[in-house]
CSV table of C-alpha atoms in Angstrom, one decimal:
chain,number,residue,atom,x,y,z
A,1,MET,CA,107.2,103.3,19.3
A,2,GLN,CA,104.6,100.8,20.3
A,3,ALA,CA,105.4,97.2,19.6
A,4,ALA,CA,103.6,95.7,16.6
A,5,GLU,CA,100.6,93.5,17.6
A,6,THR,CA,99.2,90.3,16.0
A,7,LEU,CA,96.5,90.8,13.4
A,8,TYR,CA,94.2,88.0,12.2
A,9,MET,CA,92.1,88.6,9.0
A,10,VAL,CA,88.9,86.6,9.0
A,11,ILE,CA,87.5,86.0,5.5
A,12,PRO,CA,84.2,84.1,5.2
A,13,CYS,CA,84.0,82.1,1.9
A,14,TYR,CA,81.1,80.5,0.2
A,15,ASN,CA,81.8,79.2,-3.4
A,16,GLU,CA,84.6,81.7,-3.9
A,17,GLU,CA,87.0,79.7,-6.1
A,18,ALA,CA,86.8,82.3,-8.8
A,19,VAL,CA,88.2,85.0,-6.6
A,20,LEU,CA,90.0,83.3,-3.8
A,21,ARG,CA,93.5,83.1,-5.2
A,22,GLU,CA,93.5,86.8,-6.2
A,23,THR,CA,92.2,87.7,-2.7
A,24,ALA,CA,95.0,85.7,-1.1
A,25,LYS,CA,97.6,87.4,-3.3
A,26,ARG,CA,96.4,90.9,-2.5
A,27,LEU,CA,96.2,90.2,1.2
A,28,GLN,CA,99.6,88.6,1.3
A,29,ASP,CA,101.1,91.6,-0.4
A,30,LYS,CA,99.3,93.9,2.1
A,31,TYR,CA,100.7,91.8,5.0
A,32,MET,CA,104.2,92.0,3.6
A,33,TYR,CA,103.9,95.8,3.5
A,34,LEU,CA,102.5,95.9,7.0
A,35,LEU,CA,105.3,93.7,8.3
A,36,GLU,CA,107.9,95.9,6.6
A,37,LYS,CA,106.3,99.0,8.3
A,38,LYS,CA,106.2,97.1,11.6
A,39,MET,CA,102.5,97.7,11.9
A,40,ILE,CA,101.7,94.0,12.6
A,41,SER,CA,103.8,91.2,14.1
A,42,SER,CA,105.1,88.2,12.3
A,43,ASP,CA,102.5,86.0,14.1
A,44,SER,CA,99.7,87.6,12.1
A,45,ARG,CA,97.6,85.4,9.8
A,46,ILE,CA,95.0,85.5,7.1
A,47,VAL,CA,92.2,83.0,8.0
A,48,PHE,CA,89.7,81.8,5.4
A,49,VAL,CA,86.5,80.3,6.7
A,50,ASN,CA,84.9,77.8,4.3
A,51,ASP,CA,81.2,78.0,4.9
A,52,GLY,CA,80.1,74.7,3.3
A,53,SER,CA,81.1,75.6,-0.2
A,54,LYS,CA,80.1,73.3,-3.0
A,55,ASP,CA,83.0,74.2,-5.3
A,56,ARG,CA,86.8,73.9,-4.8
A,57,THR,CA,87.0,76.7,-2.2
A,58,TRP,CA,88.2,74.4,0.6
A,59,GLU,CA,90.8,72.7,-1.6
A,60,ILE,CA,92.2,76.1,-2.6
A,61,ILE,CA,92.4,77.1,1.1
A,62,ILE,CA,94.4,73.9,1.8
A,63,GLU,CA,96.7,74.7,-1.1
A,64,LEU,CA,97.3,78.2,0.1
A,65,HIS,CA,98.0,77.0,3.7
A,66,THR,CA,100.4,74.3,2.4
A,67,GLN,CA,102.3,76.8,0.2
A,68,ALA,CA,102.5,79.6,2.9
A,69,PRO,CA,101.5,78.3,6.4
A,70,SER,CA,103.1,81.5,7.9
A,71,PHE,CA,100.5,83.6,6.1
A,72,PHE,CA,97.4,81.5,5.5
A,73,SER,CA,95.2,79.5,7.9
A,74,GLY,CA,91.8,77.8,7.2
A,75,ILE,CA,88.7,76.9,9.0
A,76,ASN,CA,86.3,74.4,7.5
A,77,LEU,CA,82.7,74.5,8.8
A,78,ALA,CA,80.9,71.1,8.9
A,79,HIS,CA,78.0,72.6,6.9
A,80,ASN,CA,76.7,75.9,5.5
A,81,ALA,CA,76.0,78.0,8.5
A,82,GLY,CA,75.4,81.3,6.8
A,83,HIS,CA,77.5,84.4,6.4
A,84,GLN,CA,77.1,85.8,9.9
A,85,ASN,CA,77.8,82.5,11.5
A,86,ALA,CA,80.8,82.0,9.4
A,87,VAL,CA,82.2,85.4,10.4
A,88,LEU,CA,81.5,84.6,14.1
A,89,ALA,CA,83.1,81.2,13.7
A,90,GLY,CA,86.3,82.7,12.5
A,91,LEU,CA,86.4,85.4,15.1
A,92,MET,CA,85.7,83.1,18.0
A,93,THR,CA,88.3,80.5,16.8
A,94,VAL,CA,91.1,83.0,16.6
A,95,ARG,CA,90.3,85.3,19.5
A,96,GLU,CA,92.8,83.8,21.8
A,97,GLN,CA,95.6,83.9,19.2
A,98,CYS,CA,95.4,87.6,18.1
A,99,ASP,CA,95.5,91.0,19.6
A,100,MET,CA,93.0,92.3,17.0
A,101,ALA,CA,91.0,90.8,14.1
A,102,ILE,CA,89.6,92.3,10.9
A,103,SER,CA,86.6,90.7,9.2
A,104,MET,CA,86.0,91.3,5.5
A,105,ASP,CA,84.4,89.5,2.6
A,106,ALA,CA,86.3,87.5,0.0
A,107,ASP,CA,85.0,89.3,-3.1
A,108,LEU,CA,87.5,92.2,-3.0
A,109,GLN,CA,84.8,94.9,-2.8
A,110,ASP,CA,86.1,96.1,0.5
A,111,ASP,CA,89.2,98.3,0.1
A,112,ILE,CA,92.2,96.4,1.4
A,113,ASN,CA,94.2,99.7,1.6
A,114,ALA,CA,91.8,100.9,4.3
A,115,ILE,CA,93.5,98.3,6.6
A,116,ASP,CA,96.4,100.7,7.1
A,117,GLU,CA,94.1,103.4,8.5
A,118,MET,CA,92.2,100.9,10.6
A,119,LEU,CA,95.5,99.8,12.2
A,120,ALA,CA,96.5,103.4,12.8
A,121,LYS,CA,93.1,104.1,14.5
A,122,TYR,CA,93.6,101.0,16.6
A,123,TYR,CA,97.0,102.1,17.8
A,124,GLU,CA,95.5,105.4,18.7
A,125,GLY,CA,93.3,103.6,21.3
A,126,ASN,CA,90.2,102.6,19.4
A,127,GLN,CA,88.9,99.1,20.3
A,128,VAL,CA,86.5,98.9,17.3
A,129,VAL,CA,87.1,100.5,13.9
A,130,TYR,CA,84.2,100.3,11.4
A,131,GLY,CA,84.8,100.3,7.7
A,132,VAL,CA,82.1,102.6,6.2
A,133,ARG,CA,81.3,103.2,2.6
A,134,SER,CA,81.8,106.8,1.6
A,135,ALA,CA,79.6,106.5,-1.5
A,136,ARG,CA,77.4,103.9,-3.3
A,137,ASP,CA,78.5,104.8,-6.9
A,138,THR,CA,79.0,101.2,-7.8
A,139,ASP,CA,75.5,100.1,-6.8
A,140,THR,CA,72.5,100.1,-9.1
A,141,PHE,CA,69.7,102.6,-8.4
A,142,PHE,CA,67.5,99.9,-6.8
A,143,LYS,CA,70.3,98.5,-4.6
A,144,LYS,CA,71.3,102.0,-3.5
A,145,CYS,CA,67.8,103.0,-2.5
A,146,THR,CA,67.0,99.7,-0.7
A,147,ALA,CA,70.3,99.6,1.1
A,148,GLU,CA,70.1,103.2,2.4
A,149,GLY,CA,66.4,102.7,3.2
A,150,PHE,CA,67.4,99.7,5.3
A,151,TYR,CA,69.8,101.6,7.5
A,152,LYS,CA,67.4,104.5,7.9
A,153,PHE,CA,64.6,102.1,8.8
A,154,MET,CA,66.8,100.3,11.3
A,155,ALA,CA,67.6,103.6,12.9
A,156,ALA,CA,63.9,104.4,13.0
A,157,MET,CA,63.2,101.1,14.7
A,158,GLY,CA,65.7,102.0,17.5
A,159,ALA,CA,68.6,99.7,16.4
A,160,ASP,CA,72.1,101.1,16.9
A,161,VAL,CA,73.7,100.4,13.6
A,162,VAL,CA,76.5,102.3,11.8
A,163,TYR,CA,75.2,103.8,8.6
A,164,ASN,CA,76.6,102.3,5.4
A,165,HIS,CA,78.7,99.8,7.4
A,166,ALA,CA,78.6,96.1,6.6
A,167,ASP,CA,81.0,93.5,8.1
A,168,PHE,CA,84.3,95.2,7.3
A,169,ARG,CA,85.6,96.1,10.8
A,170,LEU,CA,88.5,95.8,13.2
A,171,MET,CA,87.9,94.5,16.8
A,172,SER,CA,90.4,94.2,19.6
A,173,ARG,CA,90.8,91.0,21.6
A,174,ARG,CA,88.9,92.6,24.5
A,175,VAL,CA,85.9,93.2,22.2
A,176,LEU,CA,86.1,89.7,20.8
A,177,GLN,CA,86.0,88.3,24.4
A,178,GLU,CA,82.9,90.4,25.1
A,179,LEU,CA,81.3,89.3,21.8
A,180,SER,CA,81.7,85.7,22.9
A,181,ASN,CA,79.3,86.4,25.7
A,182,PHE,CA,76.5,87.1,23.2
A,183,ARG,CA,74.8,83.7,22.9
A,184,GLU,CA,71.8,84.4,20.6
A,185,VAL,CA,71.3,82.1,17.6
A,186,ASN,CA,69.8,84.8,15.4
A,187,LEU,CA,73.0,86.7,14.5
A,188,PHE,CA,73.1,90.3,13.3
A,189,LEU,CA,76.7,91.4,13.9
A,190,ARG,CA,76.1,94.9,12.6
A,191,GLY,CA,73.8,95.5,15.5
A,192,MET,CA,75.6,93.3,18.1
A,193,VAL,CA,79.1,95.0,17.9
A,194,PRO,CA,77.8,98.5,18.7
A,195,LEU,CA,76.1,97.1,21.7
A,196,ILE,CA,79.4,96.1,23.2
A,197,GLY,CA,80.6,99.6,23.5
A,198,PHE,CA,84.2,100.7,24.0
A,199,GLN,CA,86.0,103.5,22.1
A,200,SER,CA,85.3,103.3,18.3
A,201,CYS,CA,85.6,105.3,15.1
A,202,ASN,CA,84.9,105.0,11.4
A,203,VAL,CA,87.3,104.6,8.5
A,204,TYR,CA,85.7,105.6,5.1
A,205,TYR,CA,86.5,103.9,1.8
A,206,GLU,CA,85.1,103.5,-1.7
A,207,ARG,CA,83.7,100.0,-2.3
A,208,ALA,CA,84.8,98.4,-5.6
A,209,GLU,CA,83.0,96.2,-8.0
A,210,ARG,CA,83.1,92.5,-7.3
A,211,PHE,CA,86.4,91.1,-8.8
A,212,ALA,CA,84.9,87.7,-9.9
A,213,GLY,CA,82.1,85.3,-9.2
A,214,GLU,CA,78.5,86.0,-8.3
A,215,SER,CA,77.0,87.9,-5.4
A,216,LYS,CA,75.9,85.6,-2.5
A,217,TYR,CA,73.2,88.1,-1.5
A,218,PRO,CA,70.4,88.2,-4.1
A,219,LEU,CA,67.3,90.2,-3.3
A,220,LYS,CA,65.6,87.3,-1.5
A,221,LYS,CA,68.5,86.9,0.9
A,222,MET,CA,68.9,90.6,1.4
A,223,LEU,CA,65.2,90.9,2.4
A,224,ALA,CA,65.6,87.9,4.8
A,225,PHE,CA,68.8,89.6,6.3
A,226,ALA,CA,66.9,92.9,6.7
A,227,ILE,CA,64.0,91.2,8.5
A,228,ASN,CA,66.4,89.3,10.7
A,229,GLY,CA,68.2,92.5,11.7
A,230,ILE,CA,65.0,94.4,12.4
A,231,THR,CA,63.4,91.6,14.5
A,232,SER,CA,66.6,90.8,16.3
A,233,PHE,CA,67.2,94.3,17.6
A,234,SER,CA,63.8,96.0,17.9
A,235,ASN,CA,60.4,95.3,19.4
A,236,LYS,CA,58.9,98.3,17.7
A,237,PRO,CA,57.0,96.1,15.0
A,238,LEU,CA,55.1,94.5,17.9
A,239,ARG,CA,54.3,97.9,19.3
A,240,MET,CA,53.2,99.0,15.9
A,241,ILE,CA,50.6,96.2,15.9
A,242,THR,CA,49.1,97.7,19.1
A,243,THR,CA,49.1,101.2,17.6
A,244,ILE,CA,47.4,99.9,14.4
A,245,GLY,CA,44.9,98.0,16.5
A,246,LEU,CA,44.0,101.2,18.5
A,247,LEU,CA,43.7,103.1,15.3
A,248,MET,CA,41.4,100.5,13.8
A,249,PHE,CA,39.3,100.6,16.9
A,250,VAL,CA,38.9,104.4,16.6
A,251,LEU,CA,38.1,104.2,12.9
A,252,SER,CA,35.6,101.4,13.7
A,253,ALA,CA,33.9,103.4,16.4
A,254,ALA,CA,33.7,106.4,14.0
A,255,ALA,CA,32.2,104.1,11.3
A,256,PHE,CA,29.7,102.7,13.7
A,257,ILE,CA,28.5,106.3,14.7
A,258,TRP,CA,28.3,107.2,11.0
A,259,ALA,CA,26.3,104.1,10.2
A,260,PHE,CA,24.0,104.8,13.1
A,261,ILE,CA,23.4,108.4,11.9
A,262,VAL,CA,22.8,107.2,8.4
A,263,LYS,CA,20.2,104.7,9.7
A,264,LEU,CA,18.4,107.3,11.6
A,265,THR,CA,18.2,109.7,8.7
A,266,GLY,CA,16.8,107.0,6.4
A,267,HIS,CA,19.8,106.8,4.1
A,268,SER,CA,20.8,103.3,5.0
A,269,GLU,CA,21.7,101.9,1.5
A,270,LEU,CA,25.3,100.9,1.8
A,271,GLY,CA,27.5,100.0,-1.1
A,272,TRP,CA,29.0,96.5,-1.7
A,273,SER,CA,32.4,97.9,-2.6
A,274,SER,CA,32.9,99.7,0.7
A,275,THR,CA,31.8,96.6,2.6
A,276,MET,CA,34.2,94.3,0.8
A,277,CYS,CA,37.1,96.8,1.0
A,278,SER,CA,36.6,97.1,4.8
A,279,ILE,CA,36.7,93.3,5.1
A,280,TRP,CA,39.8,93.0,3.0
A,281,LEU,CA,41.5,95.8,4.9
A,282,ILE,CA,40.8,94.3,8.3
A,283,GLY,CA,41.7,90.8,7.1
A,284,GLY,CA,45.0,92.0,5.6
A,285,LEU,CA,45.9,93.9,8.8
A,286,GLN,CA,45.2,90.7,10.9
A,287,LEU,CA,47.4,88.6,8.7
A,288,LEU,CA,50.2,91.2,8.8
A,289,ALA,CA,49.9,91.3,12.6
A,290,LEU,CA,50.0,87.5,12.8
A,291,GLY,CA,53.0,87.4,10.5
A,292,ILE,CA,55.0,89.8,12.6
A,293,ILE,CA,54.1,88.0,15.8
A,294,GLY,CA,55.0,84.7,14.1
A,295,GLU,CA,58.4,86.1,13.2
A,296,TYR,CA,59.2,86.8,16.8
A,297,ILE,CA,57.8,83.5,18.0
A,298,GLY,CA,60.0,81.7,15.4
A,299,LYS,CA,63.1,83.5,16.8
A,300,ILE,CA,62.1,82.4,20.3
A,301,TYR,CA,61.7,78.8,19.1
A,302,ALA,CA,65.2,78.9,17.5
A,303,GLU,CA,66.8,80.5,20.7
A,304,VAL,CA,65.3,78.1,23.2
A,305,LYS,CA,66.6,75.0,21.4
A,306,GLN,CA,70.2,76.3,21.9
A,307,ARG,CA,71.6,74.5,19.0
A,308,PRO,CA,75.3,75.3,18.1
A,309,ARG,CA,75.5,78.2,15.7
A,310,TYR,CA,78.3,76.5,13.7
A,311,ILE,CA,80.5,73.4,13.9
A,312,VAL,CA,84.2,73.6,13.0
A,313,ALA,CA,85.2,70.4,11.2
A,314,ASP,CA,88.9,71.4,10.5
A,315,TYR,CA,91.2,74.2,11.5
A,316,LEU,CA,94.5,74.6,9.6
A,317,ASN,CA,96.9,76.6,11.5
A,318,ASP,CA,100.7,76.5,11.0
A,319,ALA,CA,100.6,73.1,9.3
A,320,GLU,CA,98.4,71.7,12.0
A,321,THR,CA,94.9,70.3,11.6
A,322,SER,CA,92.8,70.3,14.7
A,323,SER,CA,90.1,67.9,15.7
A,324,PRO,CA,86.5,69.1,15.0
A,325,LYS,CA,84.9,71.5,17.6
A,326,SER,CA,81.8,73.6,17.8
C-alpha cells in the first residue's frame, strides 16, 4: 500500500467568527478519521488564512493553534487582500511543507466528506481534483440562473473553466510549484488552475446551506468577480467591439443609401424620434466600448506596477510564529 502523504487544508477566512469553531471541529474530526485510515500522514495540517477580518477571527485562529498545534496552523495577512489572494497566500505559504493541498471556504457549504474521494483520486494519479457541485438546489432561482449563466458565458468567451466548480479543489505539490510561476495580479484561480494542465478529474458533491454568518459575496462582488474572470482570461470582448463597429458601419451605410433615395424621391421629412434614437444608440455603444477598453487598460495598469498580491504578517505553525513576509 502506498505510504500516506501530507495534506494541508487551506481555509480563507474573512469575518468568520460565527462559524470558525464549528468548521475547525468538523475538519479535526475528518483529519482524525483520515489518519486512522492512513490516508494522510501525521504531518498534515489545517491552515486558516485570516484575510484582514474585522471581528475575532484571528483571535480564534490563535486559540485553535494554541489548543491543538498538531492540527491547526494560521496565516494572518497584513490587510484584506480579497478571497482569491487569501487562497493563493495560503497555498504558496504551505507548498513546500505538503505533498498536496485542498482549498475550501470556511462556511461549511463545501462537503467535507468529499475529501475522502478527492484523496482516493489523488492516489490514483490525479494531480488536480476539482470539487464540482452536482446540483444547485440550495440556491435561489436568481442565484442559480446567474451562476450557471456565468459558467456558460465564460465558456463562450473561450475561458477554460470547470462548470459549477468554485475553489474547492485538491492540488499536488507539483501543481502548486507551477502555480507559483503565474505572476499576474488580477487573480482568477478557477481559470488559472486548468491552464497548468496535468492529469485531473472531478468529484461531485451537494453543496449545503451556509452554517452561520453572512455571505461574503453579495451581488455587487459577484458581478465584479465575474467581470474580473472574463477580462482576465478572454480578449473576446475587445474583438466584439470590432464586430459591433463593423456592424454599425454597415448599418450606417445602408441608412445613408436609404436617406439618399428618400431625398431623391422627395420624401425627405425625417422624424425626430428616429434621429434621437440613433444618437442615443451610437452614444451608448461608444460608451460601452470605452468601458470595455478601460477595463483592460485598468488591468494592465495594475499588472505593470507589480505590487505584492498579499503580505503575510504572521504564520503560526507548530507553536512557531514567523516574521512577516510577502
